[in-house]
mmCIF file of C-alpha atoms in Angstrom:
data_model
loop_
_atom_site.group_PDB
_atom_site.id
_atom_site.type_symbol
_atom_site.label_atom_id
_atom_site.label_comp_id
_atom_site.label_asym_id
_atom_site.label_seq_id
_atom_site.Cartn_x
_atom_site.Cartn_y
_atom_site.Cartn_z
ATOM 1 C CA UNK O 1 -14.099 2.140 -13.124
ATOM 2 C CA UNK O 2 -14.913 1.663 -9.438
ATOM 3 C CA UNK O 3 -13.853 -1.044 -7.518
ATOM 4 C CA UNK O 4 -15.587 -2.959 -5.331
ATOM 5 C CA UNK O 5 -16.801 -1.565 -2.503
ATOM 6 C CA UNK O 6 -17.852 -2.650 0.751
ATOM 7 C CA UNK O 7 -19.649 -0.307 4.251
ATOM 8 C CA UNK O 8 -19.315 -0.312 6.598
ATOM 9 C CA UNK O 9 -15.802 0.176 6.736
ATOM 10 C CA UNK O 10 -16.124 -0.193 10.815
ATOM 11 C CA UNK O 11 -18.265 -1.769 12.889
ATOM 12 C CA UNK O 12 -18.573 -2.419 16.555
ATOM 13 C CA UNK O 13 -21.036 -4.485 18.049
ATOM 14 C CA UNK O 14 -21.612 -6.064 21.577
ATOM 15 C CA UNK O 15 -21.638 -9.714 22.236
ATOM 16 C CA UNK O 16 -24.664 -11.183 21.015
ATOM 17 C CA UNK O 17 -26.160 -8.711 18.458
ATOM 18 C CA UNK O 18 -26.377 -9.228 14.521
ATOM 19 C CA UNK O 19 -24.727 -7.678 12.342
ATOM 20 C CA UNK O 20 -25.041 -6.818 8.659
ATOM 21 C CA UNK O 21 -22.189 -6.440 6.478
ATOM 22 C CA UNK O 22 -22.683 -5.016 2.407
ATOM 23 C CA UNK O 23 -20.679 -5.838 -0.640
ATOM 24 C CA UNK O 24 -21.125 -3.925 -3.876
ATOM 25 C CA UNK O 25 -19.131 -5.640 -6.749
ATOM 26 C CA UNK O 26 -17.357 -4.326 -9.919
ATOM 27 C CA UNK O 27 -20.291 -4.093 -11.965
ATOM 28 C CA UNK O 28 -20.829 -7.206 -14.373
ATOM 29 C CA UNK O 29 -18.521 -9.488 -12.148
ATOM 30 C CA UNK O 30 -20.574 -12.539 -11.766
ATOM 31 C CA UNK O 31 -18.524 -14.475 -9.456
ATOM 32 C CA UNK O 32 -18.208 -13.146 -5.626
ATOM 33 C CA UNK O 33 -16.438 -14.170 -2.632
ATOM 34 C CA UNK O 34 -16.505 -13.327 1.173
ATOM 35 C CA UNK O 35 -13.008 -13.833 3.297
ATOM 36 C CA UNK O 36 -12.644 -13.347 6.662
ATOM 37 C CA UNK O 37 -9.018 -12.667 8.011
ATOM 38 C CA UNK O 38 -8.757 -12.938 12.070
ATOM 39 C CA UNK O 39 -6.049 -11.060 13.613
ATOM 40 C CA UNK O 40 -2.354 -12.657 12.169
ATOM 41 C CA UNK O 41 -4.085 -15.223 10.162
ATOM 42 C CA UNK O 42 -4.245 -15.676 6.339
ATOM 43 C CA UNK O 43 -7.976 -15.096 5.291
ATOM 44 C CA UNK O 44 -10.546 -17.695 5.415
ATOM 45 C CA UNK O 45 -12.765 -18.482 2.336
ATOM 46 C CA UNK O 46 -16.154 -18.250 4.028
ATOM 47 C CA UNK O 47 -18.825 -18.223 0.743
ATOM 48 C CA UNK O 48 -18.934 -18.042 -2.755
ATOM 49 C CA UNK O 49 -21.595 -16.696 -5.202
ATOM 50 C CA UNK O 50 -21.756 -17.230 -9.293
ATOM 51 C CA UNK O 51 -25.009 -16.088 -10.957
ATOM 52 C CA UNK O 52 -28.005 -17.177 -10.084
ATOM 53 C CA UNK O 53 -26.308 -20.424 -8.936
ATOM 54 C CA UNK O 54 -26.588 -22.010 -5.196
ATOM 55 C CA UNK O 55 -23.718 -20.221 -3.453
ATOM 56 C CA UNK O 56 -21.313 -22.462 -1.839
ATOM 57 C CA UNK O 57 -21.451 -22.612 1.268
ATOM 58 C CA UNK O 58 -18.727 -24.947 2.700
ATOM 59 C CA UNK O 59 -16.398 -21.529 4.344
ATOM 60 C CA UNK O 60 -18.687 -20.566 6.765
ATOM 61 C CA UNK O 61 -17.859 -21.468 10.248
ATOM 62 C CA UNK O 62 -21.309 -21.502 12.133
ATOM 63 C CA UNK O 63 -25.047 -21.580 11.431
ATOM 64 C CA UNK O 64 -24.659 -17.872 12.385
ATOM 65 C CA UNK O 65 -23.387 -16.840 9.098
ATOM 66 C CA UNK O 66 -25.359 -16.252 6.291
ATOM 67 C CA UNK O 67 -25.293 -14.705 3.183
ATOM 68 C CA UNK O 68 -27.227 -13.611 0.142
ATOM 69 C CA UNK O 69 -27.071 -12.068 -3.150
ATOM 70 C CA UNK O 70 -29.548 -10.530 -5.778
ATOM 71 C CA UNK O 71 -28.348 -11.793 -9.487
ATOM 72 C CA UNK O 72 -24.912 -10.032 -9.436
ATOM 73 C CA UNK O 73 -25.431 -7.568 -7.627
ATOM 74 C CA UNK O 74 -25.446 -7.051 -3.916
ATOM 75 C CA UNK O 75 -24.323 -9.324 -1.323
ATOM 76 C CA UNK O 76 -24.681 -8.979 2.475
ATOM 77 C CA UNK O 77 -23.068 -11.151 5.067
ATOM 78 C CA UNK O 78 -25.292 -11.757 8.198
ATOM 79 C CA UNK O 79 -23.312 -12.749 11.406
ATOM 80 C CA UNK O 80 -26.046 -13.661 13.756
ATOM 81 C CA UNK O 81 -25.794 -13.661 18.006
ATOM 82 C CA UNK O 82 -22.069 -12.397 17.648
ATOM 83 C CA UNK O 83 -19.529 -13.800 19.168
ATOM 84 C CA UNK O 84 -15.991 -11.711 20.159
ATOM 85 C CA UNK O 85 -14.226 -14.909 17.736
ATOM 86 C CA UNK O 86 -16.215 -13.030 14.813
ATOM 87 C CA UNK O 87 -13.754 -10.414 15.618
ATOM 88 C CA UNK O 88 -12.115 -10.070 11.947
ATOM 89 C CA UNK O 89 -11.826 -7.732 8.925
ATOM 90 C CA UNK O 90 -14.202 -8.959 6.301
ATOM 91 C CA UNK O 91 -13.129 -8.989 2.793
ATOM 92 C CA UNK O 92 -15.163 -9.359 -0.380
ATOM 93 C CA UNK O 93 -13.749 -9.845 -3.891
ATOM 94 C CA UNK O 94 -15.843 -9.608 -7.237
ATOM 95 C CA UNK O 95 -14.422 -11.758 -10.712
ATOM 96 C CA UNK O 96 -15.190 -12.251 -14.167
ATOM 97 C CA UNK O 97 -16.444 -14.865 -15.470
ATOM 98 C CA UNK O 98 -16.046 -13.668 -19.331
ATOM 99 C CA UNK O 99 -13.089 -11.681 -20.619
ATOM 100 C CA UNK O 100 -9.186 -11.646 -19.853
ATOM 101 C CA UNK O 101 -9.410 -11.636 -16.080
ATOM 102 C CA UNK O 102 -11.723 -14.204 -14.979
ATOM 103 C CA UNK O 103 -8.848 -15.865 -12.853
ATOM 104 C CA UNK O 104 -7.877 -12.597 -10.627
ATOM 105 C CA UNK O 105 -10.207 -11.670 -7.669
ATOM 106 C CA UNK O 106 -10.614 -7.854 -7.414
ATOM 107 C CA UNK O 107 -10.920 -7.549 -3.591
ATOM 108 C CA UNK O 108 -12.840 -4.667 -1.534
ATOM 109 C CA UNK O 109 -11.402 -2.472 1.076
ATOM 110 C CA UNK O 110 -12.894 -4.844 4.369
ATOM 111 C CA UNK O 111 -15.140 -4.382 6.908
ATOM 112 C CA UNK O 112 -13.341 -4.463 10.511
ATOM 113 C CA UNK O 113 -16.043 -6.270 13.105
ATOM 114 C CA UNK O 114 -14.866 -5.727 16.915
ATOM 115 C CA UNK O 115 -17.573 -7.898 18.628
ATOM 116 C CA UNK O 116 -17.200 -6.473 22.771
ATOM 117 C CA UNK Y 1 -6.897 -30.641 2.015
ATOM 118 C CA UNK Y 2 -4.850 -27.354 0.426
ATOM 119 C CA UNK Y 3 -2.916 -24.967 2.638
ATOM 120 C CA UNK Y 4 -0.312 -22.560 2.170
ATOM 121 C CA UNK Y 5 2.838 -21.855 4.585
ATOM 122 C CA UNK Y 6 4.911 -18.700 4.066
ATOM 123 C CA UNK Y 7 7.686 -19.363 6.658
ATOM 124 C CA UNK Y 8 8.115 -15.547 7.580
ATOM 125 C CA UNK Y 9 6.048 -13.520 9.493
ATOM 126 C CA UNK Y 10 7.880 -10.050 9.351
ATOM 127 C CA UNK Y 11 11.001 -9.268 7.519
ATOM 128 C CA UNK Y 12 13.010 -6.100 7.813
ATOM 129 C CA UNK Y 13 15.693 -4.991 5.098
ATOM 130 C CA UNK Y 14 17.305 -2.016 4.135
ATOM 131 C CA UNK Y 15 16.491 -0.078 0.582
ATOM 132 C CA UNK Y 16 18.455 -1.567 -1.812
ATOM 133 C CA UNK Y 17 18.239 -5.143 0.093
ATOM 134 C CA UNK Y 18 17.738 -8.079 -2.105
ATOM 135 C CA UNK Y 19 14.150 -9.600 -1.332
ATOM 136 C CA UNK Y 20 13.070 -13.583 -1.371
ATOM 137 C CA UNK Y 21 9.582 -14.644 0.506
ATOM 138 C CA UNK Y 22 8.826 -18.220 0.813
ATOM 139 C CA UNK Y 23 6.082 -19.915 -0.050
ATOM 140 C CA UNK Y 24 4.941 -23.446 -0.227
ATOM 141 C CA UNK Y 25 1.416 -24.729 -0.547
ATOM 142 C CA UNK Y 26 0.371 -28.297 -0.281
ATOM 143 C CA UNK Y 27 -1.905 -30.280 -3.646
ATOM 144 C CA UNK Y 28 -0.952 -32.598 -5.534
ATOM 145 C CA UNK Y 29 -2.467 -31.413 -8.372
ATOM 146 C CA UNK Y 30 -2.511 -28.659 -10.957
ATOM 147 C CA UNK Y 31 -2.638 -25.121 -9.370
ATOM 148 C CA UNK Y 32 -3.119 -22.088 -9.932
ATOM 149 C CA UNK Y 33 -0.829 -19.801 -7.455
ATOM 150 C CA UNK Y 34 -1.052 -16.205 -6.809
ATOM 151 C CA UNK Y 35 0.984 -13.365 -4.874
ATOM 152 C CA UNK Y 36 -0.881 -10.440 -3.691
ATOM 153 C CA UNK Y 37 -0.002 -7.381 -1.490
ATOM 154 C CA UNK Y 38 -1.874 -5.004 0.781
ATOM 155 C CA UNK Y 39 0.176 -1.444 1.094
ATOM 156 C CA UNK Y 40 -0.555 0.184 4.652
ATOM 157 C CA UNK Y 41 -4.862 1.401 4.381
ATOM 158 C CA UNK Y 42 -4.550 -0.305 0.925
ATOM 159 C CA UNK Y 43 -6.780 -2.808 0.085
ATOM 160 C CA UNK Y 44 -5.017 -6.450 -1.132
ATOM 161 C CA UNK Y 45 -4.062 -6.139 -4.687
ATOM 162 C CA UNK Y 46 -2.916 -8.884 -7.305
ATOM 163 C CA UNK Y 47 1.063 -8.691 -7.678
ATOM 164 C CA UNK Y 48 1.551 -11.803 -10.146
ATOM 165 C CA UNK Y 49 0.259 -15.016 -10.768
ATOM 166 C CA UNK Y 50 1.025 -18.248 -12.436
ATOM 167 C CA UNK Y 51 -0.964 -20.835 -13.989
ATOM 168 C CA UNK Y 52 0.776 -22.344 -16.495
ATOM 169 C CA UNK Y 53 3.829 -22.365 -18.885
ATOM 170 C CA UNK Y 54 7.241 -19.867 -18.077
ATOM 171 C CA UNK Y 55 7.685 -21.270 -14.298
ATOM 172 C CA UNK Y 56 9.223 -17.773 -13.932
ATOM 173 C CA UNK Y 57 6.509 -15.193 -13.462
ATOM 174 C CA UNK Y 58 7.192 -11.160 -13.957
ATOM 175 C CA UNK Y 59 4.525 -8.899 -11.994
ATOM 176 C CA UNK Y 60 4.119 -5.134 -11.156
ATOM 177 C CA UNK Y 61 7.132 -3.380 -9.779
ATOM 178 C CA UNK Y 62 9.790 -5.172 -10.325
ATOM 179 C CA UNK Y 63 8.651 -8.210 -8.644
ATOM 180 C CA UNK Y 64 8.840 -11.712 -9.819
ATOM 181 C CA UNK Y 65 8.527 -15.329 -8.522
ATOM 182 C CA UNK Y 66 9.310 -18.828 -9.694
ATOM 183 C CA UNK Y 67 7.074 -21.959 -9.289
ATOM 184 C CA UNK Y 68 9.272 -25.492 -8.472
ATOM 185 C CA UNK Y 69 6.839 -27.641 -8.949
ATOM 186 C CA UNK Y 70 9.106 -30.520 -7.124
ATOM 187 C CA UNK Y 71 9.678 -28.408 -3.832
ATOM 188 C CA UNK Y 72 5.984 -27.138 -3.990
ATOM 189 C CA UNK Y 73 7.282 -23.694 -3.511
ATOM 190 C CA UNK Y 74 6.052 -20.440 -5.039
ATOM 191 C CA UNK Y 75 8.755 -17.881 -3.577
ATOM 192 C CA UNK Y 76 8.636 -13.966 -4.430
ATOM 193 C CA UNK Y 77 11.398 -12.137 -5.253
ATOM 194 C CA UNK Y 78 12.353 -8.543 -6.075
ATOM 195 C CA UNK Y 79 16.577 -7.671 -6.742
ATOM 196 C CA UNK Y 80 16.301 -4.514 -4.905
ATOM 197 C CA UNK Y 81 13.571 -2.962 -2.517
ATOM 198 C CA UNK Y 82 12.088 0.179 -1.887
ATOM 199 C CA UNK Y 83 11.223 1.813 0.821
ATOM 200 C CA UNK Y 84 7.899 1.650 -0.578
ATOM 201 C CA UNK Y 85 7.362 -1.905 -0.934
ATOM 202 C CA UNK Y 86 6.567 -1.831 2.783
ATOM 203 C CA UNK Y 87 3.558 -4.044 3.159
ATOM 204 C CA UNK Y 88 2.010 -7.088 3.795
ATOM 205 C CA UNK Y 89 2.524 -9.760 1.145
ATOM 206 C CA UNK Y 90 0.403 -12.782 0.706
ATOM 207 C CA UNK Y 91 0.324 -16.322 -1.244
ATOM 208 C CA UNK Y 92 -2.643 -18.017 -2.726
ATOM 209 C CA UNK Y 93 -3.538 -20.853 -4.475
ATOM 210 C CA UNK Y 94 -6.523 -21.830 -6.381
ATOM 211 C CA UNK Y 95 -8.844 -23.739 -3.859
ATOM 212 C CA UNK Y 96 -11.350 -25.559 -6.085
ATOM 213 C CA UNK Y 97 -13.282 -25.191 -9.514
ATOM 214 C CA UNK Y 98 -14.917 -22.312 -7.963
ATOM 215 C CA UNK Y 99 -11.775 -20.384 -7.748
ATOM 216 C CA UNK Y 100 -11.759 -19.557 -4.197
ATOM 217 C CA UNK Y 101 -8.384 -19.070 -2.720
ATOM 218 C CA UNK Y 102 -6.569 -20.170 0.124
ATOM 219 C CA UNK Y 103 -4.235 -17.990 1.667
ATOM 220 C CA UNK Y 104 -1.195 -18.149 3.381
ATOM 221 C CA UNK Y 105 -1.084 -15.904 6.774
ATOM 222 C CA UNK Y 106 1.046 -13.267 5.492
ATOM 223 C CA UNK Y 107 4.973 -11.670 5.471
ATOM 224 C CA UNK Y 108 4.627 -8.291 6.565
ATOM 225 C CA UNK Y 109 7.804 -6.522 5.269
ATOM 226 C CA UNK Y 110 9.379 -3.724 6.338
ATOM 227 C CA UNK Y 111 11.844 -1.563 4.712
ATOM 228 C CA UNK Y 112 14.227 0.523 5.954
ATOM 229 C CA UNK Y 113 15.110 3.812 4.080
#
C-alpha cells in the first residue's frame, strides 16, 4: 500500500512569509506525528495527533507553528512569519493504533524548508 | 527529561568491517528503544526495536542490537558490512504515552567497497 506521503518535497521561502506544509498518512493510521530535523541534529518531536483527540502540542517551538488535522486524515503544518532557524527538513510519520504495528512510526519522505 | 546520545557522528569502514554504533539514552524507567536508518534519498525506515523480553534484538539485514539495561545503552551491531549499508543510522526511544520519539542526532556511516 502507499506510504505516507508528504508535498512539497521542497520549499523555499523568504524571511518572513508563511508557509504550508501537507501530510497524507497511511490510510487508517490514527496516530500522527510531525518532526523537524535541523541541519546535524536528531529530529525534534514538534506535534502529535490521535483521532479526534486534542493534539499535543508541547514540540512546537514558537506560537508560529501550528497544525491541524481532519479525523485521520490530512494534516498541515503552518510555520507563520518564517524565520531562517525554521530552516529544517520536516518529517511526518503515521501509526496504528489497532493491529500488530501500533508501536512503529511509518515516516514520510520530508519536506526541506530553506527560509532566505 | 529523555535524551539520546550516539557518541559517533560519521564512521567509515571497509566491506567486510565488523560494525558497533553506540547508543545510550537517559530514563529511568521502562522504554521502549528503536533503531532506524535513512539510505541516501531514502526516507527513515524502522531497522529493529525492543520493548521487552530477549535483550538481544534481530532486525532486517543482518543487523542486531542488545539493550543493557544497567549501562543504559542500546548499541547496533552488524558482523560484517556492506557497501550498501551506507547511511545514516538513528536511535530512538519512546518519549511518552503518546509514543512520540526522541531521537538521537545520527551516525552517518560510510562504507568502503
Amino acid at each position: 500500500g502507499a506510504g505516507v506521503s508528504q508535498s512539497p518535497s521542497n520549499k523555499v521561502t523568504e524571511k518572513g512569509k508563511d508557509v504550508e506544509l501537507r501530510c497524507d498518512p497511511i490510510s487508517g493510521h490514527t496516530a500522527l506525528y510531525w518532526y523537524r530535523q535541523r541541519l546535524g541534529q536528531g529530529l525534534e518531536f514538534l506535534i502529535y495527533f490521535q483521532g479526534n483527540s486534542a493534539p499535543d502540542k508541547s514540540g512546537l517551538p514558537s506560537d508560529r507553528f501550528s497544525a491541524e488535522r481532519t479525523g485521520e486524515s490530512v494534516s498541515t503544518l503552518t510555520i507563520q512569519r518564517t524565520q531562517q532557524e525554521d530552516s529544517a527538513v520536516y518529517l511526518c510519520a503515521s501509526r496504528p493504533t489497532s493491529g500488530p504495528s501500533t508501536d512503529t512510526q511509518y515516516f514520510g519522505p520530508g519536506t526541506r524548508l530553506t527560509v532566505l | 527529561a529523555q535524551s539520546v546520545s550516539q557518541h559517533n557522528h560519521h564512521v567509515i569502514l571497509s566491506e567486510a568491517a565488523s560494525l558497533e554504533l553506540g547508543c545510550n539514552y537517559s530514563y529511568g524507567g521502562t522504554v521502549n528503544l528503536f533503531w532506524y536508518v535513512q539510505y541516501p534519498g531514502q526516507h527513515l525506515q524502522l531497522l529493529l526495536k525492543y520493548f521487552s523480553g530477549d535483550p538481544l534484538v534481530k532486525g532486517i539485514k543482518g543487523f542486531e542490537a542488545e539493550f543493557i539495561k544497567s549501562k543504559f545503552s542500546f548499541n547496533l551491531r552488524k558482523p560484517s558490512v556492506q557497501w550498501s549499508d551506507t547511511a545514516e543510522y538513528f536511535c530512538a526511544v519512546n518519549g511518552g504515552s503518546q509514543g512520540n520519539l526522541i531521537f538521537g542526532k545520527g551516525t552517518k556511516l560510510s562504507v568502503k567497497p
